[in-house]
PDB file of C-alpha atoms in Angstrom:
ATOM      1  CA  VAL A  13      -4.922 -13.520  -6.984  1.00 94.00           C
ATOM      2  CA  GLN A  14      -4.237 -13.054  -3.303  1.00 97.00           C
ATOM      3  CA  LEU A  15      -2.819 -10.015  -1.537  1.00 98.00           C
ATOM      4  CA  VAL A  16      -2.118 -10.262   2.194  1.00 98.00           C
ATOM      5  CA  GLU A  17      -1.073  -7.171   4.132  1.00 98.00           C
ATOM      6  CA  SER A  18       0.737  -7.180   7.454  1.00 97.00           C
ATOM      7  CA  GLY A  19       2.699  -4.842   9.674  1.00 97.00           C
ATOM      8  CA  GLY A  20       0.030  -2.474  10.878  1.00 97.00           C
ATOM      9  CA  GLY A  21      -0.428  -1.548  14.493  1.00 97.00           C
ATOM     10  CA  LEU A  22      -0.453   1.199  17.087  1.00 98.00           C
ATOM     11  CA  VAL A  23       2.345   3.764  16.922  1.00 98.00           C
ATOM     12  CA  GLN A  24       3.010   7.111  18.545  1.00 98.00           C
ATOM     13  CA  PRO A  25       3.224  10.310  16.488  1.00 98.00           C
ATOM     14  CA  GLY A  26       6.656  10.606  14.949  1.00 98.00           C
ATOM     15  CA  GLY A  27       7.099   6.852  14.914  1.00 98.00           C
ATOM     16  CA  SER A  28       7.589   4.438  12.038  1.00 98.00           C
ATOM     17  CA  LEU A  29       5.954   1.333  10.641  1.00 98.00           C
ATOM     18  CA  ARG A  30       6.765  -0.936   7.734  1.00 98.00           C
ATOM     19  CA  LEU A  31       3.855  -2.547   5.974  1.00 98.00           C
ATOM     20  CA  SER A  32       4.243  -5.638   3.825  1.00 98.00           C
ATOM     21  CA  CYS A  33       1.996  -7.143   1.178  1.00 98.00           C
ATOM     22  CA  ALA A  34       2.595 -10.736   0.123  1.00 98.00           C
ATOM     23  CA  ALA A  35       1.220 -11.444  -3.337  1.00 98.00           C
ATOM     24  CA  SER A  36       0.384 -14.725  -5.007  1.00 97.00           C
ATOM     25  CA  GLY A  37      -1.611 -16.131  -7.890  1.00 95.00           C
ATOM     26  CA  PHE A  38      -0.308 -13.858 -10.630  1.00 95.00           C
ATOM     27  CA  ALA A  39       2.931 -12.810 -12.310  1.00 96.00           C
ATOM     28  CA  PHE A  40       3.896 -10.340  -9.608  1.00 97.00           C
ATOM     29  CA  SER A  41       6.964  -8.956 -11.352  1.00 97.00           C
ATOM     30  CA  SER A  42       4.892  -7.976 -14.405  1.00 97.00           C
ATOM     31  CA  TYR A  43       2.564  -5.513 -12.692  1.00 97.00           C
ATOM     32  CA  ALA A  44       2.660  -2.249 -10.876  1.00 98.00           C
ATOM     33  CA  MET A  45       1.620  -2.324  -7.236  1.00 98.00           C
ATOM     34  CA  SER A  46      -0.002   0.334  -5.104  1.00 98.00           C
ATOM     35  CA  TRP A  47      -0.831   1.129  -1.520  1.00 98.00           C
ATOM     36  CA  TYR A  48      -4.106   2.853  -0.697  1.00 98.00           C
ATOM     37  CA  ARG A  49      -5.547   3.920   2.627  1.00 98.00           C
ATOM     38  CA  GLN A  50      -8.971   4.646   4.018  1.00 98.00           C
ATOM     39  CA  PRO A  51      -9.104   6.942   7.036  1.00 96.00           C
ATOM     40  CA  PRO A  52     -12.170   6.666   9.280  1.00 92.00           C
ATOM     41  CA  GLY A  53     -15.288   8.083   7.648  1.00 93.00           C
ATOM     42  CA  THR A  54     -13.594   8.961   4.381  1.00 95.00           C
ATOM     43  CA  GLU A  55     -13.043   7.457   0.969  1.00 96.00           C
ATOM     44  CA  ARG A  56     -10.120   5.270   0.026  1.00 97.00           C
ATOM     45  CA  GLU A  57      -7.169   7.262  -1.318  1.00 98.00           C
ATOM     46  CA  LEU A  58      -3.991   6.424  -3.184  1.00 98.00           C
ATOM     47  CA  VAL A  59      -0.805   6.513  -1.131  1.00 98.00           C
ATOM     48  CA  ALA A  60       1.904   5.319  -3.518  1.00 98.00           C
ATOM     49  CA  THR A  61       2.537   3.276  -6.646  1.00 98.00           C
ATOM     50  CA  ILE A  62       5.598   1.382  -7.821  1.00 98.00           C
ATOM     51  CA  SER A  63       6.274   0.113 -11.332  1.00 97.00           C
ATOM     52  CA  SER A  64       6.673  -3.563 -12.122  1.00 96.00           C
ATOM     53  CA  ALA A  65      10.476  -3.527 -11.956  1.00 96.00           C
ATOM     54  CA  GLY A  66      10.563  -0.992  -9.144  1.00 93.00           C
ATOM     55  CA  GLY A  67      12.321   1.701 -11.093  1.00 94.00           C
ATOM     56  CA  SER A  68       9.511   4.231 -10.928  1.00 97.00           C
ATOM     57  CA  THR A  69       7.486   5.385  -7.952  1.00 98.00           C
ATOM     58  CA  ASN A  70       4.770   7.945  -7.381  1.00 98.00           C
ATOM     59  CA  TYR A  71       3.429   9.334  -4.122  1.00 98.00           C
ATOM     60  CA  ALA A  72       0.465  11.286  -2.907  1.00 98.00           C
ATOM     61  CA  ASP A  73       1.463  14.711  -1.656  1.00 98.00           C
ATOM     62  CA  PHE A  74       0.886  13.694   1.972  1.00 98.00           C
ATOM     63  CA  ALA A  75       3.279  10.761   1.563  1.00 98.00           C
ATOM     64  CA  LYS A  76       6.174  12.545  -0.131  1.00 98.00           C
ATOM     65  CA  GLY A  77       9.267  12.693   2.028  1.00 97.00           C
ATOM     66  CA  ARG A  78       7.802  10.439   4.726  1.00 98.00           C
ATOM     67  CA  PHE A  79       6.727   7.199   3.010  1.00 98.00           C
ATOM     68  CA  THR A  80       8.722   4.907   0.745  1.00 98.00           C
ATOM     69  CA  ILE A  81       7.250   2.185  -1.441  1.00 98.00           C
ATOM     70  CA  SER A  82       9.495  -0.661  -2.537  1.00 98.00           C
ATOM     71  CA  ARG A  83       9.220  -4.212  -3.794  1.00 98.00           C
ATOM     72  CA  ASP A  84      11.092  -7.487  -3.813  1.00 98.00           C
ATOM     73  CA  ASN A  85      10.126  -9.359  -6.953  1.00 98.00           C
ATOM     74  CA  ALA A  86      12.035 -12.445  -5.833  1.00 98.00           C
ATOM     75  CA  LYS A  87       9.747 -12.661  -2.787  1.00 98.00           C
ATOM     76  CA  ASN A  88       6.538 -11.380  -4.442  1.00 98.00           C
ATOM     77  CA  THR A  89       6.268  -8.709  -1.784  1.00 98.00           C
ATOM     78  CA  VAL A  90       5.669  -4.977  -1.793  1.00 98.00           C
ATOM     79  CA  PHE A  91       6.488  -2.752   1.154  1.00 98.00           C
ATOM     80  CA  LEU A  92       5.489   0.625   2.507  1.00 98.00           C
ATOM     81  CA  GLN A  93       7.937   2.223   4.923  1.00 98.00           C
ATOM     82  CA  MET A  94       6.179   4.980   6.850  1.00 98.00           C
ATOM     83  CA  ASN A  95       8.205   7.444   8.898  1.00 98.00           C
ATOM     84  CA  SER A  96       7.303  10.551  10.881  1.00 98.00           C
ATOM     85  CA  LEU A  97       3.768   9.275  11.302  1.00 98.00           C
ATOM     86  CA  LYS A  98       1.027  11.748  12.129  1.00 98.00           C
ATOM     87  CA  PHE A  99      -2.382  11.391  13.747  1.00 97.00           C
ATOM     88  CA  GLU A 100      -3.956  11.879  10.316  1.00 96.00           C
ATOM     89  CA  ASP A 101      -2.146   8.814   8.965  1.00 98.00           C
ATOM     90  CA  THR A 102      -4.540   6.664  10.987  1.00 98.00           C
ATOM     91  CA  ALA A 103      -6.319   4.467   8.442  1.00 98.00           C
ATOM     92  CA  VAL A 104      -6.750   0.997   7.072  1.00 98.00           C
ATOM     93  CA  TYR A 105      -3.994   0.464   4.516  1.00 98.00           C
ATOM     94  CA  TYR A 106      -4.655  -1.695   1.465  1.00 98.00           C
ATOM     95  CA  CYS A 107      -2.428  -3.327  -1.105  1.00 97.00           C
ATOM     96  CA  ASN A 108      -3.656  -3.122  -4.698  1.00 98.00           C
ATOM     97  CA  THR A 109      -2.854  -4.234  -8.190  1.00 98.00           C
ATOM     98  CA  MET A 110      -4.610  -4.036 -11.543  1.00 96.00           C
ATOM     99  CA  ILE A 111      -4.461  -7.030 -13.866  1.00 94.00           C
ATOM    100  CA  PRO A 112      -5.899  -7.358 -17.364  1.00 91.00           C
ATOM    101  CA  THR A 113      -8.698  -9.831 -17.885  1.00 88.00           C
ATOM    102  CA  ALA A 114     -10.859 -10.725 -20.896  1.00 92.00           C
ATOM    103  CA  LYS A 115     -13.280  -8.028 -19.735  1.00 92.00           C
ATOM    104  CA  GLY A 116     -10.696  -5.353 -19.141  1.00 93.00           C
ATOM    105  CA  TRP A 117      -8.495  -4.296 -16.247  1.00 93.00           C
ATOM    106  CA  ARG A 118      -9.573  -5.573 -12.858  1.00 95.00           C
ATOM    107  CA  ASP A 119      -8.654  -4.240  -9.432  1.00 95.00           C
ATOM    108  CA  TYR A 120      -7.502  -6.657  -6.738  1.00 97.00           C
ATOM    109  CA  TRP A 121      -7.336  -5.732  -3.054  1.00 98.00           C
ATOM    110  CA  GLY A 122      -5.991  -7.192   0.113  1.00 97.00           C
ATOM    111  CA  GLN A 123      -7.986  -7.335   3.327  1.00 97.00           C
ATOM    112  CA  GLY A 124      -6.225  -4.300   4.740  1.00 97.00           C
ATOM    113  CA  THR A 125      -4.113  -3.655   7.807  1.00 98.00           C
ATOM    114  CA  GLN A 126      -5.010  -1.101  10.475  1.00 98.00           C
ATOM    115  CA  VAL A 127      -2.547   1.660  11.282  1.00 98.00           C
ATOM    116  CA  THR A 128      -3.376   3.758  14.324  1.00 98.00           C
ATOM    117  CA  VAL A 129      -1.274   6.772  15.260  1.00 98.00           C
ATOM    118  CA  SER A 130      -2.024   7.791  18.811  1.00 96.00           C
ATOM    119  CA  SER A 131      -0.255   9.055  21.893  1.00 94.00           C
TER     120      SER A 131
END
C-alpha cells in the first residue's frame, strides 16, 4: 500500500489549495479514504472522510462549508479542495485508509504534505 500526497504549499489567508493523494497497492475503489491534519504542536485530527464509491462524505466541524473531499476511482486518487483558508489551517495534511488484514484493520498513511497559511 502506498499513499502519496501532493499539492501543499504556502497560501495567503482566504486562498485555496487542492491536495491530491495518489494511491496504489490495494483495491482503491473498495475502501473509504480520509484526510487528516496535524497542526504544529498538536495531535493529528480527522478532516474529512469519503466512502468507497464517493457517495457519502463526512467533515470535521472546522472543515464544513470550506473543504470538499472527492475521489476519482478510475485514477486511484482522492482530493481535498480547501477554500477560504485560515491561519489555523496550517498543518501537515495526511491521506489515510484502513484496510482489513489477518490481524484486523490496519491504518495506512502517506508521508504528508505541508500547508502553510500566512500573509
